[in-house]
mmCIF file of C-alpha atoms in Angstrom:
data_model
loop_
_atom_site.group_PDB
_atom_site.id
_atom_site.type_symbol
_atom_site.label_atom_id
_atom_site.label_comp_id
_atom_site.label_asym_id
_atom_site.label_seq_id
_atom_site.Cartn_x
_atom_site.Cartn_y
_atom_site.Cartn_z
ATOM 1 C CA UNK A 101 0.104 -0.170 0.183
ATOM 2 C CA UNK A 102 1.339 3.643 -1.085
ATOM 3 C CA UNK A 103 1.580 5.283 1.996
ATOM 4 C CA UNK A 104 2.658 8.472 0.084
ATOM 5 C CA UNK A 105 0.461 8.894 -2.065
ATOM 6 C CA UNK A 106 -0.492 12.512 -4.145
ATOM 7 C CA UNK A 107 -1.623 15.577 -1.354
ATOM 8 C CA UNK A 108 -5.146 16.273 -0.208
ATOM 9 C CA UNK A 109 -6.667 19.582 -0.698
ATOM 10 C CA UNK A 110 -6.239 20.031 2.620
ATOM 11 C CA UNK A 111 -3.231 18.762 2.864
ATOM 12 C CA UNK A 112 -1.678 21.128 0.130
ATOM 13 C CA UNK A 113 -3.622 24.117 1.895
ATOM 14 C CA UNK A 114 -1.690 23.400 5.059
ATOM 15 C CA UNK A 115 1.635 23.071 2.872
ATOM 16 C CA UNK A 116 1.240 26.238 1.381
ATOM 17 C CA UNK A 117 -0.270 28.375 4.161
ATOM 18 C CA UNK A 118 2.411 27.032 6.824
ATOM 19 C CA UNK A 119 4.771 28.208 4.461
ATOM 20 C CA UNK A 120 3.663 32.098 3.843
ATOM 21 C CA UNK A 121 3.128 32.164 7.271
ATOM 22 C CA UNK A 122 6.672 30.248 8.362
ATOM 23 C CA UNK A 123 8.219 32.886 6.301
ATOM 24 C CA UNK A 124 6.688 35.901 7.210
ATOM 25 C CA UNK A 125 8.012 34.886 10.706
ATOM 26 C CA UNK A 126 11.128 34.439 10.613
ATOM 27 C CA UNK A 127 11.263 38.655 8.809
ATOM 28 C CA UNK A 128 9.617 39.759 11.761
ATOM 29 C CA UNK A 129 11.905 37.735 14.143
ATOM 30 C CA UNK A 130 14.548 39.490 12.099
ATOM 31 C CA UNK A 131 13.883 42.720 13.305
ATOM 32 C CA UNK A 132 12.773 41.893 16.519
ATOM 33 C CA UNK A 133 16.550 39.962 17.115
ATOM 34 C CA UNK A 134 18.245 42.934 15.821
ATOM 35 C CA UNK A 135 16.769 45.330 18.319
ATOM 36 C CA UNK A 136 15.445 43.666 21.156
ATOM 37 C CA UNK A 137 17.930 44.776 24.546
ATOM 38 C CA UNK A 138 17.276 41.923 27.083
ATOM 39 C CA UNK A 139 19.497 38.830 26.450
ATOM 40 C CA UNK A 140 16.423 36.071 28.161
ATOM 41 C CA UNK A 141 13.381 37.546 25.671
ATOM 42 C CA UNK A 142 16.494 37.573 22.998
ATOM 43 C CA UNK A 143 16.499 33.685 23.255
ATOM 44 C CA UNK A 144 12.964 33.017 22.792
ATOM 45 C CA UNK A 145 12.938 35.246 20.034
ATOM 46 C CA UNK A 146 15.941 33.173 18.591
ATOM 47 C CA UNK A 147 14.333 29.869 19.286
ATOM 48 C CA UNK A 148 10.781 30.954 17.278
ATOM 49 C CA UNK A 149 12.988 32.381 14.493
ATOM 50 C CA UNK A 150 15.183 28.715 14.742
ATOM 51 C CA UNK A 151 11.540 26.702 14.368
ATOM 52 C CA UNK A 152 10.504 28.845 11.476
ATOM 53 C CA UNK A 153 13.654 28.493 9.566
ATOM 54 C CA UNK A 154 13.664 24.432 10.460
ATOM 55 C CA UNK A 155 10.127 24.564 9.012
ATOM 56 C CA UNK A 156 10.609 26.256 5.482
ATOM 57 C CA UNK A 157 13.376 23.580 4.929
ATOM 58 C CA UNK A 158 11.147 20.400 5.230
ATOM 59 C CA UNK A 159 8.532 22.498 3.243
ATOM 60 C CA UNK A 160 10.659 23.494 0.407
ATOM 61 C CA UNK A 161 11.875 19.859 0.545
ATOM 62 C CA UNK A 162 7.745 18.589 0.180
ATOM 63 C CA UNK A 163 7.151 21.004 -2.429
ATOM 64 C CA UNK A 164 10.490 20.092 -4.831
ATOM 65 C CA UNK A 165 9.528 16.099 -4.275
ATOM 66 C CA UNK A 166 6.015 17.060 -5.286
ATOM 67 C CA UNK A 167 6.902 19.125 -8.134
ATOM 68 C CA UNK A 168 4.915 22.124 -7.111
ATOM 69 C CA UNK A 169 6.221 25.200 -6.846
ATOM 70 C CA UNK A 170 7.104 26.581 -3.882
ATOM 71 C CA UNK A 171 5.426 30.144 -2.990
ATOM 72 C CA UNK A 172 7.566 33.358 -3.289
ATOM 73 C CA UNK A 173 6.123 34.644 0.417
ATOM 74 C CA UNK A 174 8.761 36.535 2.102
ATOM 75 C CA UNK A 175 12.345 37.232 2.159
ATOM 76 C CA UNK A 176 15.298 39.328 3.445
ATOM 77 C CA UNK A 177 13.913 41.750 1.142
ATOM 78 C CA UNK A 178 11.089 42.205 3.430
ATOM 79 C CA UNK A 179 13.200 43.326 6.050
ATOM 80 C CA UNK A 180 15.413 46.483 6.671
ATOM 81 C CA UNK A 181 17.611 45.826 9.230
ATOM 82 C CA UNK A 182 19.187 48.735 9.545
ATOM 83 C CA UNK A 183 15.696 50.352 10.757
ATOM 84 C CA UNK A 184 15.463 51.619 14.546
ATOM 85 C CA UNK A 185 13.412 49.488 17.613
ATOM 86 C CA UNK A 186 9.797 50.472 16.958
ATOM 87 C CA UNK A 187 8.006 47.780 19.499
ATOM 88 C CA UNK A 188 9.042 46.976 23.405
ATOM 89 C CA UNK A 189 10.864 44.432 24.192
ATOM 90 C CA UNK A 190 8.078 43.394 26.425
ATOM 91 C CA UNK A 191 5.604 43.772 23.819
ATOM 92 C CA UNK A 192 8.055 41.083 21.765
ATOM 93 C CA UNK A 193 6.844 38.616 24.388
ATOM 94 C CA UNK A 194 2.888 39.937 24.025
ATOM 95 C CA UNK A 195 3.239 38.985 19.962
ATOM 96 C CA UNK A 196 4.907 35.610 20.885
ATOM 97 C CA UNK A 197 2.639 34.494 23.460
ATOM 98 C CA UNK A 198 -0.154 35.188 20.882
ATOM 99 C CA UNK A 199 1.622 33.348 18.160
ATOM 100 C CA UNK A 200 2.395 30.863 20.206
ATOM 101 C CA UNK A 201 -1.133 30.110 21.528
ATOM 102 C CA UNK A 202 -2.699 30.434 17.964
ATOM 103 C CA UNK A 203 0.062 28.158 16.691
ATOM 104 C CA UNK A 204 -0.815 25.479 18.779
ATOM 105 C CA UNK A 205 -4.293 25.565 18.126
ATOM 106 C CA UNK A 206 -3.571 26.185 14.209
ATOM 107 C CA UNK A 207 -1.334 23.211 13.987
ATOM 108 C CA UNK A 208 -3.606 20.664 15.963
ATOM 109 C CA UNK A 209 -6.647 21.737 13.785
ATOM 110 C CA UNK A 210 -4.570 21.463 10.766
ATOM 111 C CA UNK A 211 -2.904 17.817 12.134
ATOM 112 C CA UNK A 212 -6.689 16.400 12.232
ATOM 113 C CA UNK A 213 -7.051 16.945 8.179
ATOM 114 C CA UNK A 214 -3.564 15.045 7.386
ATOM 115 C CA UNK A 215 -3.567 11.350 6.602
ATOM 116 C CA UNK A 216 0.060 10.678 4.580
ATOM 117 C CA UNK A 217 2.383 9.972 6.820
ATOM 118 C CA UNK A 218 5.258 12.564 6.345
ATOM 119 C CA UNK A 219 2.659 15.733 6.372
ATOM 120 C CA UNK A 220 1.516 14.377 9.910
ATOM 121 C CA UNK A 221 4.747 14.020 11.099
ATOM 122 C CA UNK A 222 5.743 17.424 10.063
ATOM 123 C CA UNK A 223 2.071 19.255 11.892
ATOM 124 C CA UNK A 224 2.556 16.791 15.107
ATOM 125 C CA UNK A 225 5.980 17.925 15.505
ATOM 126 C CA UNK A 226 4.884 22.100 14.662
ATOM 127 C CA UNK A 227 1.881 21.079 17.479
ATOM 128 C CA UNK A 228 4.206 20.534 19.937
ATOM 129 C CA UNK A 229 7.170 23.262 19.081
ATOM 130 C CA UNK A 230 4.160 26.204 19.031
ATOM 131 C CA UNK A 231 3.396 24.764 22.388
ATOM 132 C CA UNK A 232 7.150 24.912 23.293
ATOM 133 C CA UNK A 233 7.524 28.345 22.054
ATOM 134 C CA UNK A 234 4.481 29.536 24.293
ATOM 135 C CA UNK A 235 5.394 27.606 27.544
ATOM 136 C CA UNK A 236 8.523 29.044 27.233
ATOM 137 C CA UNK A 237 6.887 32.777 26.205
ATOM 138 C CA UNK A 238 4.917 32.339 29.424
ATOM 139 C CA UNK A 239 7.438 31.305 32.084
ATOM 140 C CA UNK A 240 9.469 34.221 31.407
ATOM 141 C CA UNK A 241 6.752 36.759 31.496
ATOM 142 C CA UNK A 242 5.667 35.476 34.913
ATOM 143 C CA UNK A 243 9.683 35.430 35.628
ATOM 144 C CA UNK A 244 9.744 39.513 34.348
ATOM 145 C CA UNK A 245 6.202 39.987 36.339
ATOM 146 C CA UNK A 246 4.425 40.885 33.161
ATOM 147 C CA UNK A 247 2.379 37.558 32.290
ATOM 148 C CA UNK A 248 -1.410 39.151 31.895
ATOM 149 C CA UNK A 249 -4.066 36.051 33.637
ATOM 150 C CA UNK A 250 -7.258 36.004 32.571
ATOM 151 C CA UNK A 251 -9.587 36.957 35.178
ATOM 152 C CA UNK A 252 -10.040 34.928 38.832
ATOM 153 C CA UNK A 253 -13.842 34.161 39.623
ATOM 154 C CA UNK A 254 -14.671 32.515 43.088
ATOM 155 C CA UNK A 255 -14.926 28.708 42.442
ATOM 156 C CA UNK A 256 -18.409 26.814 42.771
ATOM 157 C CA UNK A 257 -19.734 25.530 46.767
ATOM 158 C CA UNK A 258 -21.679 23.120 45.317
ATOM 159 C CA UNK A 259 -23.064 21.084 42.038
ATOM 160 C CA UNK A 260 -26.330 23.267 39.926
ATOM 161 C CA UNK A 261 -28.073 22.708 37.211
ATOM 162 C CA UNK A 262 -30.105 25.312 35.154
ATOM 163 C CA UNK A 263 -33.410 25.517 36.254
ATOM 164 C CA UNK A 264 -34.179 29.020 34.090
ATOM 165 C CA UNK A 265 -34.850 28.996 30.345
ATOM 166 C CA UNK A 266 -33.246 32.532 30.216
ATOM 167 C CA UNK A 267 -30.145 31.299 30.865
ATOM 168 C CA UNK A 268 -29.754 31.118 27.539
ATOM 169 C CA UNK A 269 -31.004 34.510 26.599
ATOM 170 C CA UNK A 270 -29.043 38.492 27.141
ATOM 171 C CA UNK A 271 -31.198 40.327 24.737
ATOM 172 C CA UNK A 272 -33.889 42.457 25.826
ATOM 173 C CA UNK A 273 -33.367 41.265 29.357
ATOM 174 C CA UNK A 274 -33.100 44.019 32.152
ATOM 175 C CA UNK A 275 -31.170 42.087 34.613
ATOM 176 C CA UNK A 276 -28.859 38.972 32.480
ATOM 177 C CA UNK A 277 -27.417 36.187 34.055
ATOM 178 C CA UNK A 278 -24.075 35.800 35.179
ATOM 179 C CA UNK A 279 -21.113 35.484 32.494
ATOM 180 C CA UNK A 280 -20.018 31.913 32.254
ATOM 181 C CA UNK A 281 -16.242 31.058 33.137
ATOM 182 C CA UNK A 282 -15.929 29.498 29.392
ATOM 183 C CA UNK A 283 -17.401 32.793 28.168
ATOM 184 C CA UNK A 284 -15.274 35.521 30.356
ATOM 185 C CA UNK A 285 -12.476 33.140 29.504
ATOM 186 C CA UNK A 286 -13.352 34.042 24.767
ATOM 187 C CA UNK A 287 -13.989 37.272 25.743
ATOM 188 C CA UNK A 288 -10.005 37.601 27.745
ATOM 189 C CA UNK A 289 -8.429 36.373 25.440
ATOM 190 C CA UNK A 290 -10.019 38.220 22.297
ATOM 191 C CA UNK A 291 -9.268 41.351 24.563
ATOM 192 C CA UNK A 292 -5.660 40.344 25.326
ATOM 193 C CA UNK A 293 -5.650 39.262 21.149
ATOM 194 C CA UNK A 294 -6.601 42.574 20.306
ATOM 195 C CA UNK A 295 -4.484 44.911 22.299
ATOM 196 C CA UNK A 296 -1.659 42.948 20.663
ATOM 197 C CA UNK A 297 -3.126 43.716 17.089
ATOM 198 C CA UNK A 298 -3.670 47.411 17.947
ATOM 199 C CA UNK A 299 -0.046 48.106 18.799
ATOM 200 C CA UNK A 300 1.259 46.281 15.584
ATOM 201 C CA UNK A 301 -1.055 48.871 13.538
ATOM 202 C CA UNK A 302 -0.351 51.673 15.200
ATOM 203 C CA UNK A 303 3.422 51.012 14.644
ATOM 204 C CA UNK A 304 2.451 50.322 10.992
ATOM 205 C CA UNK A 305 0.435 54.026 10.406
ATOM 206 C CA UNK A 306 3.668 55.350 11.384
ATOM 207 C CA UNK A 307 6.351 54.051 9.912
ATOM 208 C CA UNK A 308 4.415 53.202 6.154
ATOM 209 C CA UNK A 309 4.400 55.808 3.105
ATOM 210 C CA UNK A 310 2.313 54.845 1.265
ATOM 211 C CA UNK A 311 -1.160 57.284 1.946
ATOM 212 C CA UNK A 312 -3.759 54.516 1.581
ATOM 213 C CA UNK A 313 -2.097 51.866 3.511
ATOM 214 C CA UNK A 314 -1.050 54.482 6.420
ATOM 215 C CA UNK A 315 -4.955 54.783 6.208
ATOM 216 C CA UNK A 316 -5.707 51.410 6.122
ATOM 217 C CA UNK A 317 -3.793 50.476 9.186
ATOM 218 C CA UNK A 318 -5.508 53.587 10.897
ATOM 219 C CA UNK A 319 -8.678 51.995 10.257
ATOM 220 C CA UNK A 320 -7.234 48.660 11.901
ATOM 221 C CA UNK A 321 -7.009 50.545 14.977
ATOM 222 C CA UNK A 322 -9.768 51.660 15.348
ATOM 223 C CA UNK A 323 -11.614 48.539 14.624
ATOM 224 C CA UNK A 324 -9.349 46.822 16.931
ATOM 225 C CA UNK A 325 -10.718 49.426 19.323
ATOM 226 C CA UNK A 326 -13.901 48.800 18.896
ATOM 227 C CA UNK A 327 -13.528 45.193 19.355
ATOM 228 C CA UNK A 328 -12.074 45.977 22.996
ATOM 229 C CA UNK A 329 -14.342 48.353 23.899
ATOM 230 C CA UNK A 330 -17.439 46.404 22.753
ATOM 231 C CA UNK A 331 -16.022 43.142 24.854
ATOM 232 C CA UNK A 332 -14.603 44.921 27.708
ATOM 233 C CA UNK A 333 -18.935 46.347 28.283
ATOM 234 C CA UNK A 334 -19.942 42.844 29.511
ATOM 235 C CA UNK A 335 -16.669 42.344 31.382
ATOM 236 C CA UNK A 336 -17.476 45.750 33.236
ATOM 237 C CA UNK A 337 -21.127 45.179 33.995
ATOM 238 C CA UNK A 338 -19.864 42.209 35.784
ATOM 239 C CA UNK A 339 -16.997 43.994 37.895
ATOM 240 C CA UNK A 340 -14.778 41.848 36.190
ATOM 241 C CA UNK A 341 -11.086 43.647 35.906
ATOM 242 C CA UNK A 342 -10.226 43.794 31.751
ATOM 243 C CA UNK A 343 -6.838 42.560 30.612
ATOM 244 C CA UNK A 344 -4.689 45.614 29.839
ATOM 245 C CA UNK A 345 -0.981 45.687 28.084
ATOM 246 C CA UNK A 346 0.429 48.140 30.052
ATOM 247 C CA UNK A 347 3.593 47.900 27.605
ATOM 248 C CA UNK A 348 2.127 48.863 24.004
ATOM 249 C CA UNK A 349 4.130 52.115 23.886
ATOM 250 C CA UNK A 350 5.665 52.849 20.746
ATOM 251 C CA UNK A 351 9.618 54.417 19.728
ATOM 252 C CA UNK A 352 9.555 57.651 17.574
ATOM 253 C CA UNK A 353 10.509 55.529 14.700
ATOM 254 C CA UNK A 354 9.474 56.564 11.434
ATOM 255 C CA UNK A 355 11.594 54.114 9.457
ATOM 256 C CA UNK A 356 9.546 51.012 8.785
ATOM 257 C CA UNK A 357 11.233 48.203 9.649
ATOM 258 C CA UNK A 358 9.240 45.765 7.359
ATOM 259 C CA UNK A 359 8.084 46.143 3.804
ATOM 260 C CA UNK A 360 4.657 47.584 3.101
ATOM 261 C CA UNK A 361 3.570 43.833 1.761
ATOM 262 C CA UNK A 362 4.643 42.332 4.426
ATOM 263 C CA UNK A 363 2.921 45.002 6.773
ATOM 264 C CA UNK A 364 -0.503 43.882 4.812
ATOM 265 C CA UNK A 365 0.954 40.116 4.802
ATOM 266 C CA UNK A 366 0.548 40.447 8.960
ATOM 267 C CA UNK A 367 -2.712 42.544 8.569
ATOM 268 C CA UNK A 368 -3.995 39.594 7.012
ATOM 269 C CA UNK A 369 -2.560 37.282 9.332
ATOM 270 C CA UNK A 370 -3.792 39.347 12.189
ATOM 271 C CA UNK A 371 -7.791 39.397 10.648
ATOM 272 C CA UNK A 372 -7.660 35.082 10.469
ATOM 273 C CA UNK A 373 -6.511 35.090 13.949
ATOM 274 C CA UNK A 374 -9.070 37.254 15.179
ATOM 275 C CA UNK A 375 -12.059 35.870 13.155
ATOM 276 C CA UNK A 376 -10.865 32.494 14.819
ATOM 277 C CA UNK A 377 -10.883 33.395 17.632
ATOM 278 C CA UNK A 378 -13.830 35.084 17.705
ATOM 279 C CA UNK A 379 -15.944 32.167 16.193
ATOM 280 C CA UNK A 380 -14.168 30.020 18.849
ATOM 281 C CA UNK A 381 -16.421 33.050 21.203
ATOM 282 C CA UNK A 382 -19.510 31.967 19.971
ATOM 283 C CA UNK A 383 -19.158 28.485 20.317
ATOM 284 C CA UNK A 384 -18.611 28.572 23.504
ATOM 285 C CA UNK A 385 -20.507 31.260 24.824
ATOM 286 C CA UNK A 386 -24.174 30.637 25.701
ATOM 287 C CA UNK A 387 -25.558 34.348 25.929
ATOM 288 C CA UNK A 388 -26.989 35.224 23.439
ATOM 289 C CA UNK A 389 -26.250 39.103 23.551
ATOM 290 C CA UNK A 390 -22.440 37.463 23.245
ATOM 291 C CA UNK A 391 -23.274 35.461 20.414
ATOM 292 C CA UNK A 392 -24.719 38.865 18.613
ATOM 293 C CA UNK A 393 -22.110 40.641 19.499
ATOM 294 C CA UNK A 394 -18.913 38.010 17.883
ATOM 295 C CA UNK A 395 -21.056 37.251 15.475
ATOM 296 C CA UNK A 396 -21.416 40.891 13.934
ATOM 297 C CA UNK A 397 -17.526 41.113 14.690
ATOM 298 C CA UNK A 398 -16.696 38.511 12.823
ATOM 299 C CA UNK A 399 -18.472 40.276 9.646
ATOM 300 C CA UNK A 400 -16.556 43.564 10.636
ATOM 301 C CA UNK A 401 -12.964 41.753 10.405
ATOM 302 C CA UNK A 402 -14.140 40.070 7.765
ATOM 303 C CA UNK A 403 -14.748 42.740 5.493
ATOM 304 C CA UNK A 404 -11.371 44.761 6.716
ATOM 305 C CA UNK A 405 -10.132 41.489 5.423
ATOM 306 C CA UNK A 406 -11.119 41.914 2.035
ATOM 307 C CA UNK A 407 -9.953 45.471 1.687
ATOM 308 C CA UNK A 408 -6.190 44.231 2.942
ATOM 309 C CA UNK A 409 -6.703 41.967 0.478
ATOM 310 C CA UNK A 410 -8.028 44.408 -2.214
ATOM 311 C CA UNK A 411 -4.945 46.846 -1.374
ATOM 312 C CA UNK A 412 -2.293 43.894 -2.050
ATOM 313 C CA UNK A 413 -3.976 42.977 -5.348
ATOM 314 C CA UNK A 414 -3.756 46.251 -6.504
ATOM 315 C CA UNK A 415 -0.060 46.043 -5.442
ATOM 316 C CA UNK A 416 0.584 42.649 -7.354
ATOM 317 C CA UNK A 417 1.071 41.394 -3.608
ATOM 318 C CA UNK A 418 -0.887 38.761 -3.035
ATOM 319 C CA UNK A 419 0.168 35.556 -3.811
ATOM 320 C CA UNK A 420 -2.549 33.037 -4.958
ATOM 321 C CA UNK A 421 -2.941 29.514 -2.722
ATOM 322 C CA UNK A 422 -3.825 26.608 -4.220
ATOM 323 C CA UNK A 423 -7.097 26.303 -6.352
ATOM 324 C CA UNK A 424 -9.075 23.914 -7.717
ATOM 325 C CA UNK A 425 -9.049 23.809 -12.017
ATOM 326 C CA UNK A 426 -11.760 26.184 -13.169
ATOM 327 C CA UNK A 427 -13.708 22.901 -15.346
ATOM 328 C CA UNK A 428 -16.870 25.378 -16.764
ATOM 329 C CA UNK A 429 -13.539 27.810 -18.418
ATOM 330 C CA UNK A 430 -11.386 24.903 -19.582
ATOM 331 C CA UNK A 431 -14.997 23.140 -21.065
ATOM 332 C CA UNK A 432 -15.981 26.533 -22.647
ATOM 333 C CA UNK A 433 -12.121 27.488 -23.771
ATOM 334 C CA UNK A 434 -11.869 27.535 -27.600
ATOM 335 C CA UNK A 435 -10.124 23.756 -28.644
ATOM 336 C CA UNK A 436 -7.015 23.778 -31.385
#
C-alpha cells in the first residue's frame, strides 16, 4: 500500500499556508533580534526564528518532491535590518505569546486533516513546538512580572443545574444572568489579542509611506479599539477587571522595519487569527447577546480583511493559494 500518495486538498492548503506564515515569521523575528535589548527575551525570539527556518526547509523539500512551485512568501528584501526599534521588548513577548497560542491551536486543527505519514509527522512536530514556544514565553513573562492572566472568579461551593430557560437569553433583559467562566475566558482572550493587534497596526501606521496603506492601518487601529470596547463592556458590567497591556508604547521611529507587502501580510494574519478567535467565542458562549456581538464583529473583521486583500491585489503582492481547476472555463475554451 502506498503511504505517500499525492497530497490531498487539505494537506496542500496546509503546507502552502505554513510556508507563507513561517516565511513571514522569520522576517519579523529578524527585526526583533536586531533591536531587542533583553538577553532572555532574545533567546525566545531566536527559538521562534529557528523553528520557522527549520519548518521552511522541510516544506521546501515537500514542494520539490511533489514538483509544486515553492511559494514566494517573504524574504530578506521585506526586512529593513537597519531600521530602529519600533516596539518594546515586552511587546515582543506579547506578540510571541499570541503566536505560540494560536500556532498550537491552528497546527493541532491542521493535524486532524492530514493523512500522509510525512505530513502528519510534520504537523505533530509543529504542534508540539508551538506549545514549547508558548510555555517558554509564559514562563519568562511570569519571571519578569508581566504575564496577563484571565480574570479570577470565585469557586463553586456545590453542584448546580440550570432551571431557568432565560439562562440562554441575553437580549431584551434588564437583568442578565452572570457570565460563565468559559464566556469570560473568550472575552478576555479576544480583548488581549486585540491589544496586540492594535499596537502592531498603530506602529505600522507610524512608519508606512503609502497614504492608502497608512489610512488602512489607522482603520485597523479603530476596529481593534472598537472590538476591545465592545467586549470589555460585558466584563465591566460584571465588575470584572479587564486584561490590559501596559507596554504598548511605540518609539518615535518613522523608519519602516518591514516592507509594505509584509505589513499587509501581518494584517491578513491578524484578521484570520481574530476571526478564528471570535468564532471560538461564538461556539463557547451560551448567552444570545454575546453570540450576536461576536457574529457582528466577525463580519466587520472580514470586511477589513477583504480591504487588506484588495490593496495587496492592487500592488500585485497577493500570492494565490492552491485552487481547484475551473472546469467550466476549460470546457468553454476554444480547442485547437
